[in-house]
């Protein structure tokens, strides 16, 4: 084996289950990892990425089995090792960090004890020496105050901290290969930037090889040296990062790029991949992507493609191995573009929604008599305005109060104070019965569609429940007819009405949630992270649908998200939240292209860019977002702000109007306290 090759995977096949109906989760995968490189395994959910990694580690579920192939780590084939021999490889030679650290950490043990356990197993260290080594590891993964954190439990740490602890455990055995399975999917962009920067730093210092598993093209562009694209259990393209991002060769890769929402594609329909991912229980005779491919040829259905190799680039596609035609795929997208939002004179149009000084505080009660000892300031003085047929995006880190704002506006949570005027009606003063009559105008789409549906109800009942409560539809037959029409409108078959929620995919369940919201003919919909759990192609379908509904029906959206690419595509205006407050708001192109508030600048700088040649300075925010139960004095952002002044510690900045409807809460722009 080449000295530069650390791990060589050859024709690896893994099945889940037995017999003819076994799921072929990994089907003939081959690739090699070079020393010191980051190799990205890219693809949508269900393509086999994580199962490939678990196969390398031999950590398959009880029903899983490796049926063929080789995994050579140095001179040894890992698939022939005994379990005791494999335990020495795990953690020592090769280790893995998982997508959700909270499910991997023991909730009843301090994090220092868990790291020390890994040291004892893989490095033979114990006692005082082990504790010193744990503290060194905590410092290596940039956890502040490691002596205090040593004794803390996982639930006392933020998501970014927990992921750093997982990295520290992984480093305990000084591994040569680190497998990172979606290590930043559940993290905010600012914390994601910190974790990715940490991984790059550790790779340089320790010379590790990283196998990065992700569906995020931006993360791949930032981290990878080489990229392998998986589809339906097999690798369909392998290329150097620069080549992949400038000229993707496989039609599937090209469709992934075309599905990405960007500012330059506003008001255009995103490209979607038609049909569904094939069942991995079936045997394939031709190309697995053929039923969904825009360049399909007759041979694609009859014969499986062979590899076309061009230097370091490989593609599994008939377009390159026949003389019929060779497509020319290229990309020239600018992520933020130079698009200008369509402005219109709104001076004589009353806003659909006006929110003034909205506050939602939750009491903290302790003791036998449950006395109130404090308050969680989840929302602390929010001002918003939304016009008919417009989309306002609420963005910010997890815990900043975005979802609570949405629920407070809809009165699903009663505000502590403030005003919410919908069509000149003050919602906070309405009785429950009067508010119920308004519910048909105000709807919400939740982040997790499955948990928002009764699993024992048919889809038809899920959709018609609101219609029945609002007295819409003359009878049951008419409501059923409308439910089937709505299902077709959101791209599902009418006969889906007779099925249960668990029978649908995540994207399909989100469509059902949209159909349910539309059933009562709303004028305002709060969309709470409606695409965060979806793959790129399914996300494109949902965004197209929401755009179509707005253009055809004039619906207004409050779009809650942390995905700035989605914001750039769908939003007309943006409000940036930090610790329960709006720190900056304005038109989408203004905020994205010329952010003014230091927090907005840091938030946008942390977003991975698809242009690997563009190296933007990333503004690193120190520490974590403070607790809303005890926010800092003065400006809530000043402990993390690189431009903080003395006045920032003493008083909260007032709202300063910069231009039109663009506002910022920052002493830097207040002529009475600072200067721009």
XYZ file of C-alpha atoms in Angstrom:
676
model
C 0.000 0.000 0.000
C 1.193 3.538 -0.818
C 2.973 5.110 2.184
C 0.704 8.160 1.945
C -2.380 5.945 2.288
C -3.394 5.411 5.915
C -6.695 3.565 5.398
C -7.880 1.710 2.304
C -11.501 0.619 1.914
C -12.196 -1.855 -0.891
C -15.645 -3.004 -2.109
C -17.201 -2.688 1.348
C -20.798 -3.976 1.556
C -22.988 -3.839 4.661
C -26.517 -5.239 4.971
C -29.169 -4.557 7.596
C -31.379 -7.587 8.161
C -31.292 -11.001 6.521
C -32.631 -12.693 3.435
C -33.705 -11.275 0.121
C -35.284 -8.200 1.751
C -32.112 -7.114 3.557
C -31.323 -3.402 3.242
C -28.089 -2.907 1.285
C -27.030 0.144 3.292
C -23.457 0.122 1.934
C -23.018 -1.521 -1.458
C -19.487 -1.893 -2.833
C -17.869 1.280 -1.467
C -14.166 1.896 -2.143
C -11.974 4.838 -1.150
C -8.664 5.618 0.563
C -7.665 8.078 3.278
C -4.339 9.870 2.974
C -2.237 10.899 5.940
C -3.118 14.346 7.292
C -6.001 15.009 4.912
C -9.699 15.739 5.468
C -11.815 13.446 3.317
C -15.507 14.418 3.109
C -18.237 11.835 2.591
C -21.133 13.894 1.231
C -24.746 12.953 0.599
C -28.346 13.174 1.731
C -29.990 11.215 4.552
C -30.223 7.493 3.912
C -27.431 7.329 1.328
C -25.187 5.210 3.608
C -22.640 7.722 4.960
C -23.026 6.947 8.664
C -23.372 3.215 8.039
C -20.056 3.322 6.144
C -18.377 4.930 9.164
C -19.937 2.442 11.597
C -18.728 -0.377 9.352
C -15.154 0.947 9.506
C -15.386 1.027 13.308
C -17.305 -2.284 13.415
C -20.003 -0.662 15.539
C -22.993 -1.860 13.523
C -26.444 -2.349 15.064
C -27.381 -5.895 16.050
C -29.146 -6.511 12.728
C -26.207 -5.205 10.674
C -23.453 -7.310 9.122
C -20.551 -6.699 6.786
C -21.012 -9.156 3.914
C -17.913 -8.426 1.828
C -14.951 -6.155 1.289
C -11.730 -5.128 3.005
C -10.779 -2.287 5.365
C -6.992 -2.127 5.558
C -5.556 0.070 8.307
C -1.824 -0.109 7.766
C -0.995 -3.783 7.247
C -4.110 -5.149 8.991
C -7.543 -5.926 7.594
C -9.887 -4.637 10.318
C -12.665 -6.974 9.219
C -10.634 -10.033 10.258
C -9.705 -8.815 13.747
C -11.272 -10.282 16.871
C -13.454 -8.017 19.012
C -10.708 -7.648 21.652
C -8.194 -6.657 18.952
C -10.711 -4.231 17.463
C -11.210 -2.545 20.842
C -7.537 -1.573 20.820
C -7.979 -0.023 17.373
C -11.040 1.979 18.444
C -9.870 5.044 20.296
C -6.221 4.233 19.754
C -5.762 4.064 15.994
C -9.187 5.252 14.861
C -11.953 7.049 16.760
C -15.359 8.569 16.061
C -17.435 11.521 17.251
C -21.169 11.438 16.684
C -23.786 13.908 15.517
C -25.566 14.359 18.863
C -23.074 14.522 21.757
C -25.738 14.434 24.488
C -26.752 10.902 23.471
C -23.093 9.799 23.525
C -22.155 11.225 26.918
C -23.153 9.559 30.200
C -25.577 11.990 31.931
C -24.717 10.755 35.468
C -20.930 11.119 35.260
C -18.881 14.361 35.295
C -17.239 15.050 31.943
C -13.766 14.854 33.513
C -14.477 11.305 34.694
C -15.598 10.303 31.198
C -12.437 11.679 29.583
C -10.319 9.979 32.266
C -12.010 6.664 31.468
C -10.941 6.981 27.839
C -7.372 7.723 28.973
C -7.327 4.654 31.222
C -8.579 2.393 28.432
C -6.371 3.665 25.615
C -3.324 5.213 27.286
C -3.164 3.247 30.546
C -3.135 6.451 32.619
C -4.796 6.657 36.041
C -4.783 8.712 39.231
C -3.257 12.187 39.422
C -1.464 11.826 36.113
C -4.738 11.099 34.397
C -6.372 14.209 35.879
C -3.515 16.416 34.674
C -3.850 14.853 31.222
C -7.624 15.446 31.218
C -7.071 19.117 32.043
C -4.542 19.302 29.204
C -7.104 17.797 26.829
C -9.788 20.252 27.966
C -7.379 23.100 27.278
C -6.483 21.557 23.894
C -10.148 21.642 22.834
C -10.397 25.253 24.072
C -12.782 24.753 26.974
C -12.403 27.738 29.326
C -11.858 27.178 33.059
C -11.064 23.448 32.664
C -10.675 22.886 36.439
C -14.320 23.854 37.003
C -15.591 22.079 33.890
C -13.842 18.862 34.982
C -16.465 18.365 37.694
C -19.525 19.464 35.671
C -22.111 17.154 34.122
C -23.105 17.114 30.426
C -26.413 18.913 31.050
C -24.487 21.866 32.494
C -22.648 22.440 29.217
C -23.785 24.112 26.014
C -24.065 22.157 22.766
C -20.697 23.432 21.560
C -19.062 22.533 24.876
C -20.490 18.989 24.764
C -19.121 18.510 21.262
C -15.696 19.695 22.473
C -15.835 17.154 25.316
C -16.553 14.449 22.725
C -13.503 15.594 20.759
C -11.410 15.485 23.954
C -12.541 11.885 24.585
C -11.694 11.029 20.980
C -8.186 12.529 21.362
C -7.455 10.627 24.585
C -5.962 7.689 22.700
C -3.950 9.876 20.263
C -5.725 8.421 17.187
C -4.400 8.627 13.667
C -7.897 8.834 12.138
C -10.823 10.894 13.456
C -14.243 10.069 12.006
C -16.594 13.045 12.490
C -20.234 12.138 11.772
C -22.177 15.382 11.193
C -20.245 17.049 14.057
C -21.864 20.490 13.631
C -25.387 19.763 12.374
C -27.088 20.572 15.694
C -24.943 23.677 16.381
C -25.441 27.369 15.647
C -23.242 28.878 12.939
C -21.043 30.719 15.457
C -20.443 27.553 17.509
C -20.057 25.552 14.285
C -17.263 27.898 13.196
C -15.497 27.387 16.534
C -15.724 23.578 16.319
C -14.517 23.471 12.693
C -11.628 25.805 13.513
C -10.737 23.570 16.472
C -10.722 20.459 14.264
C -8.447 22.164 11.730
C -6.090 23.283 14.515
C -5.915 19.807 16.076
C -5.308 18.273 12.660
C -2.332 20.581 12.063
C -0.869 20.009 15.527
C -1.402 16.231 15.681
C -1.206 15.327 11.985
C -4.543 13.489 12.122
C -6.547 12.274 9.168
C -10.225 13.301 9.322
C -13.119 11.460 7.683
C -15.865 14.100 7.683
C -19.434 12.910 7.152
C -21.873 15.684 6.272
C -24.674 16.873 4.005
C -23.591 20.535 4.309
C -21.806 21.729 1.174
C -20.544 24.830 2.986
C -18.787 22.730 5.642
C -17.242 20.578 2.897
C -15.926 23.681 1.107
C -14.341 24.949 4.339
C -12.810 21.684 5.550
C -12.218 19.057 2.881
C -9.198 18.254 0.728
C -11.095 15.593 -1.228
C -14.814 14.848 -1.600
C -16.742 11.620 -2.218
C -20.452 11.888 -3.048
C -22.698 8.987 -1.979
C -26.079 8.062 -3.420
C -28.145 4.958 -2.627
C -25.344 3.086 -0.887
C -22.521 3.723 -3.361
C -20.009 6.454 -4.182
C -20.895 8.162 -7.471
C -18.212 10.864 -7.612
C -14.782 11.418 -6.087
C -12.762 14.582 -6.678
C -10.420 17.174 -5.234
C -12.347 19.899 -3.425
C -11.537 22.704 -5.868
C -12.537 20.622 -8.888
C -15.731 19.446 -7.227
C -16.923 22.945 -6.356
C -16.121 24.449 -9.756
C -17.120 21.581 -12.078
C -19.196 18.860 -10.399
C -19.431 15.956 -12.827
C -22.200 13.633 -11.689
C -25.777 14.782 -12.447
C -26.686 14.136 -8.799
C -23.894 16.429 -7.563
C -24.990 19.100 -10.001
C -28.610 18.906 -8.798
C -27.473 19.319 -5.184
C -25.788 22.603 -6.082
C -28.819 23.766 -8.070
C -31.068 23.045 -5.075
C -29.195 25.456 -2.805
C -31.100 28.648 -1.911
C -29.087 31.848 -2.468
C -29.780 35.563 -2.727
C -29.061 35.497 -6.471
C -31.888 32.958 -6.970
C -34.569 34.990 -5.196
C -37.987 34.870 -6.842
C -36.790 31.914 -8.940
C -37.825 28.308 -8.454
C -35.082 26.157 -6.994
C -34.098 23.022 -8.860
C -35.509 19.873 -7.264
C -34.665 16.212 -7.725
C -37.844 14.543 -8.889
C -39.048 11.263 -7.437
C -37.672 9.511 -4.370
C -34.483 7.752 -3.298
C -34.797 4.092 -4.396
C -35.403 1.367 -1.843
C -32.166 -0.288 -0.823
C -33.979 -3.600 -0.485
C -34.279 -3.978 -4.252
C -31.642 -5.268 -6.638
C -30.444 -2.740 -9.241
C -29.885 -3.506 -12.911
C -28.965 -0.025 -14.124
C -27.868 3.320 -12.723
C -29.491 3.980 -9.344
C -29.982 7.668 -10.134
C -31.529 7.068 -13.577
C -35.217 7.505 -12.536
C -34.413 10.994 -11.207
C -31.748 12.113 -13.698
C -32.228 14.947 -16.208
C -29.630 13.374 -18.533
C -30.901 9.801 -18.506
C -30.297 7.595 -21.575
C -31.707 4.144 -22.465
C -28.467 2.452 -21.384
C -28.857 3.933 -17.873
C -31.859 1.658 -17.229
C -30.225 -1.475 -18.654
C -26.662 -1.432 -17.390
C -24.896 -0.263 -14.255
C -22.303 2.442 -15.063
C -18.566 1.921 -14.675
C -16.011 4.363 -13.346
C -14.688 7.109 -15.597
C -11.274 8.106 -14.204
C -9.528 11.378 -15.038
C -6.443 11.737 -12.836
C -7.642 12.202 -9.243
C -11.273 12.612 -10.351
C -13.663 9.665 -10.709
C -17.326 9.646 -11.710
C -19.772 6.721 -11.933
C -21.908 7.752 -14.916
C -22.661 6.545 -18.466
C -22.388 10.119 -19.772
C -18.606 9.851 -19.525
C -18.158 6.272 -20.701
C -20.249 6.499 -23.892
C -19.680 8.573 -26.986
C -23.248 9.893 -27.016
C -22.676 13.192 -25.184
C -20.660 14.602 -22.346
C -22.383 17.251 -20.219
C -20.575 20.380 -19.127
C -21.486 21.191 -15.545
C -20.079 24.315 -13.949
C -20.885 26.645 -11.102
C -20.564 30.411 -10.906
C -22.855 31.254 -8.003
C -22.202 34.170 -5.703
C -23.602 33.127 -2.345
C -24.905 36.556 -1.358
C -25.079 37.973 -4.899
C -25.716 41.636 -5.711
C -29.475 41.319 -5.761
C -31.535 44.271 -4.610
C -34.828 43.513 -2.878
C -37.918 44.763 -4.628
C -38.857 47.939 -2.771
C -42.337 49.297 -2.881
C -43.951 52.365 -1.401
C -45.607 51.185 1.798
C -46.224 54.593 3.327
C -49.957 54.489 2.619
C -50.462 50.792 3.462
C -51.293 49.766 7.022
C -49.030 46.936 8.235
C -50.616 43.520 8.705
C -48.795 43.027 12.012
C -47.248 45.484 14.470
C -45.381 44.256 17.544
C -44.289 46.829 20.119
C -42.138 46.223 23.223
C -43.128 42.541 23.409
C -41.910 40.804 26.555
C -42.286 37.183 27.603
C -40.837 36.461 31.048
C -41.110 33.084 32.772
C -41.048 32.979 36.587
C -38.378 30.917 38.382
C -40.015 29.288 41.422
C -38.286 27.491 44.277
C -39.051 26.073 47.674
C -42.071 24.318 49.134
C -44.326 27.295 48.484
C -42.958 27.838 44.969
C -42.045 31.457 45.581
C -40.847 33.437 42.575
C -37.117 34.084 42.991
C -36.343 35.366 39.517
C -37.449 35.528 35.910
C -36.219 34.127 32.612
C -36.340 37.014 30.156
C -36.980 34.898 27.078
C -38.242 37.888 25.060
C -37.261 41.311 26.382
C -38.724 44.180 24.378
C -39.140 43.168 20.728
C -40.464 45.547 18.031
C -41.521 44.147 14.642
C -43.579 45.239 11.644
C -44.810 42.963 8.844
C -46.729 43.869 5.693
C -49.140 41.722 3.714
C -47.444 39.302 1.324
C -43.992 39.798 2.860
C -41.585 37.495 4.697
C -39.766 38.565 7.849
C -36.908 36.297 8.963
C -36.058 36.035 12.660
C -32.452 34.847 12.999
C -30.060 34.272 15.878
C -28.404 31.590 17.992
C -30.345 28.884 19.814
C -31.888 30.205 23.020
C -32.145 33.803 21.818
C -35.963 33.724 21.968
C -36.958 33.365 18.303
C -39.554 30.627 18.829
C -40.938 32.351 21.937
C -41.477 35.522 19.883
C -43.467 33.520 17.334
C -45.602 31.880 20.012
C -46.059 35.214 21.791
C -47.301 36.863 18.606
C -49.830 34.053 18.080
C -50.781 34.176 21.776
C -49.864 30.519 22.198
C -47.837 31.963 25.070
C -49.419 35.015 26.661
C -46.930 37.933 26.707
C -45.898 39.480 30.003
C -46.285 42.944 28.477
C -46.246 44.739 25.156
C -48.545 45.103 22.187
C -49.375 42.743 19.286
C -51.672 44.426 16.758
C -53.001 42.287 13.907
C -55.088 44.237 11.383
C -55.446 46.985 14.017
C -56.809 44.491 16.575
C -54.895 44.193 19.853
C -54.471 40.425 20.272
C -53.155 40.615 23.832
C -56.510 41.974 25.055
C -58.741 39.415 23.353
C -60.530 36.820 25.434
C -59.950 33.141 24.696
C -63.221 32.910 22.758
C -62.492 36.035 20.677
C -58.938 34.843 20.071
C -60.200 31.442 18.972
C -62.234 33.093 16.222
C -59.014 34.733 14.985
C -57.076 31.467 14.888
C -57.987 30.837 11.258
C -55.963 33.962 10.318
C -52.890 33.035 12.373
C -51.173 29.667 12.005
C -47.837 28.031 12.787
C -45.663 25.356 11.161
C -43.532 23.641 13.800
C -39.905 22.566 13.460
C -40.652 18.876 14.118
C -43.783 17.964 12.156
C -44.041 14.446 13.585
C -44.260 15.572 17.221
C -46.907 18.147 16.293
C -49.286 15.496 14.924
C -51.374 12.916 16.764
C -49.853 9.594 15.612
C -53.241 7.884 16.031
C -55.011 10.260 13.643
C -55.218 9.810 9.895
C -53.723 12.604 7.814
C -57.256 13.530 6.738
C -58.234 14.089 10.385
C -55.014 16.034 11.087
C -55.842 18.473 8.277
C -59.602 18.795 8.875
C -59.377 19.164 12.667
C -58.790 22.911 12.444
C -61.511 23.328 9.793
C -64.005 21.629 12.076
C -62.997 23.797 15.051
C -63.396 26.972 12.973
C -66.672 25.889 11.418
C -65.243 25.792 7.901
C -66.820 23.449 5.346
C -70.513 22.640 5.110
C -70.078 19.013 6.112
C -67.595 16.171 6.498
C -67.612 15.411 2.765
C -66.696 18.977 1.872
C -63.893 19.063 4.438
C -62.517 15.769 3.111
C -62.593 17.146 -0.405
C -60.685 20.241 0.699
C -58.122 18.077 2.550
C -57.422 16.077 -0.616
C -57.139 19.311 -2.617
C -54.634 20.722 -0.100
C -52.566 17.541 -0.203
C -52.334 17.804 -3.972
C -51.493 21.507 -3.620
C -48.487 20.696 -1.427
C -47.330 17.962 -3.799
C -48.774 14.814 -2.191
C -51.226 12.329 -3.669
C -54.845 12.804 -2.654
C -55.035 9.247 -1.310
C -52.405 10.212 1.296
C -55.349 11.372 3.406
C -56.076 7.783 4.452
C -52.604 7.114 5.863
C -50.947 7.788 9.218
C -48.113 10.308 9.847
C -45.496 7.595 10.498
C -45.959 6.310 6.940
C -44.367 9.450 5.463
C -40.831 10.802 5.174
C -39.713 13.931 7.024
C -40.210 16.136 3.984
C -43.653 14.689 3.333
C -44.692 15.230 6.963
C -43.605 18.859 6.689
C -45.841 19.184 3.629
C -48.727 17.768 5.666
C -48.023 20.409 8.327
C -48.204 23.101 5.657
C -51.490 21.647 4.348
C -52.882 21.686 7.897
C -51.898 25.336 8.330
C -53.475 26.261 4.981
C -56.724 24.435 5.713
C -58.164 27.410 7.635
C -57.079 29.974 4.981
C -54.603 31.959 7.126
C -53.136 35.358 6.326
C -50.082 34.983 8.557
C -48.008 31.839 9.155
C -45.160 31.544 11.650
C -42.679 29.053 10.150
C -40.495 27.720 12.985
C -37.365 26.155 11.430
C -39.502 24.323 8.821
C -36.504 23.131 6.776
C -33.810 22.577 9.439
C -34.174 18.772 9.496
C -34.520 18.335 5.735
C -32.046 17.374 3.033
C -31.037 19.923 0.411
C -33.374 18.643 -2.309
C -36.382 18.305 0.032
C -35.657 21.757 1.449
C -35.820 23.134 -2.103
C -39.267 21.577 -2.588
C -40.594 23.147 0.638
C -39.141 26.580 -0.189
C -40.625 26.460 -3.696
C -43.995 25.577 -2.182
C -43.891 28.428 0.345
C -42.911 30.896 -2.390
C -45.752 29.707 -4.643
C -48.294 30.027 -1.836
C -47.170 33.556 -1.046
C -47.312 34.671 -4.657
C -50.719 33.092 -5.272
C -52.432 33.882 -1.958
C -50.586 36.867 -0.514
C -49.744 35.011 2.720
C -47.265 36.685 5.078
C -44.562 34.671 6.842
C -42.508 35.092 9.984
C -39.667 32.699 9.158
C -37.680 31.528 12.184
C -34.358 29.985 11.220
C -30.591 29.959 11.758
C -29.866 29.050 8.097
C -28.767 32.255 6.378
C -28.843 30.724 2.893
C -32.568 30.057 3.362
C -33.000 33.595 4.691
C -31.234 35.060 1.655
C -33.609 33.211 -0.657
C -37.015 33.619 0.973
C -36.943 36.685 3.242
C -37.786 40.288 2.375
C -36.633 41.620 5.729
C -34.451 40.301 8.552
C -34.550 40.856 12.301
C -31.454 39.631 14.170
C -32.073 38.509 17.769
C -29.668 38.195 20.667
C -30.741 37.211 24.188
C -34.401 38.133 23.731
C -33.827 41.440 21.927
C -33.670 42.642 18.325
C -30.183 44.065 17.697
C -30.549 44.876 13.985
C -33.326 44.820 11.394
C -33.735 45.849 7.776
C -34.111 44.718 4.169
C -32.516 41.372 3.370
C -29.862 42.705 0.992
C -28.871 45.447 3.448
C -28.316 43.070 6.345
C -26.527 40.375 4.324
C -24.257 42.674 2.328
C -23.559 45.456 4.845
C -24.199 44.209 8.404
C -23.738 46.966 10.982
C -24.184 45.473 14.450
C -21.071 43.601 15.712
C -23.195 40.524 16.482
C -24.684 40.461 12.960
C -21.182 40.791 11.517
C -19.967 37.856 13.617
C -23.025 35.761 12.732
C -22.559 36.251 8.980
C -18.773 35.822 9.074
C -19.198 32.372 10.672
C -21.274 31.005 7.770
C -19.257 28.617 5.563
C -18.948 29.836 1.981
C -19.098 27.572 -1.064
C -16.274 29.501 -2.718
C -13.196 27.764 -1.335
C -10.981 30.488 -2.880
C -12.626 33.193 -0.779
C -11.070 33.282 2.678
C -13.184 35.694 4.694
C -12.044 36.785 8.146
C -14.165 34.986 10.724
C -15.077 37.002 13.805
C -14.678 34.647 16.760
C -17.046 35.344 19.635
C -15.600 34.511 23.017
C -17.658 32.463 25.450
C -21.275 31.375 25.184
C -24.524 33.287 25.071
C -25.409 34.414 28.643
C -28.382 33.040 30.539
C -31.646 34.941 29.965
C -32.350 34.556 33.689
C -29.404 36.823 34.536
C -28.488 38.910 31.489
C -25.450 41.214 31.703
C -25.914 44.839 32.681
C -26.025 47.389 29.889
C -25.862 45.953 26.369
C -26.451 42.214 26.587
C -23.807 41.598 23.913
C -20.975 43.617 25.459
C -19.173 40.660 27.219
C -18.600 39.083 23.782
C -18.341 42.231 21.638
C -14.944 43.127 20.114
C -15.981 46.819 20.013
C -17.349 47.165 23.560
C -16.995 50.571 25.249
C -17.486 51.639 28.868
C -21.017 52.842 28.180
C -21.931 49.401 26.820
C -21.531 48.030 30.352
C -23.786 50.691 31.871
C -26.824 51.159 29.614
C -28.745 49.246 26.974
C -28.495 51.043 23.596
C -31.599 52.687 22.204
C -32.927 51.952 18.734
C -31.147 54.010 16.063
C -32.692 54.411 12.594
C -30.031 54.177 9.890
C -32.049 54.369 6.682
C -35.702 53.764 5.816
C -36.807 50.800 7.935
C -33.303 49.773 8.933
C -32.613 49.925 12.661
C -29.767 48.963 14.957
C -29.436 48.817 18.748
C -25.781 49.748 19.276
C -23.919 52.552 21.037
C -21.515 52.719 18.086
C -24.287 54.327 16.030
C -25.815 56.527 18.711
C -24.490 60.074 18.191
C -25.126 60.828 21.856
C -22.903 57.999 23.127
C -20.512 56.939 20.396
C -19.659 57.329 16.758
C -19.998 55.192 13.656
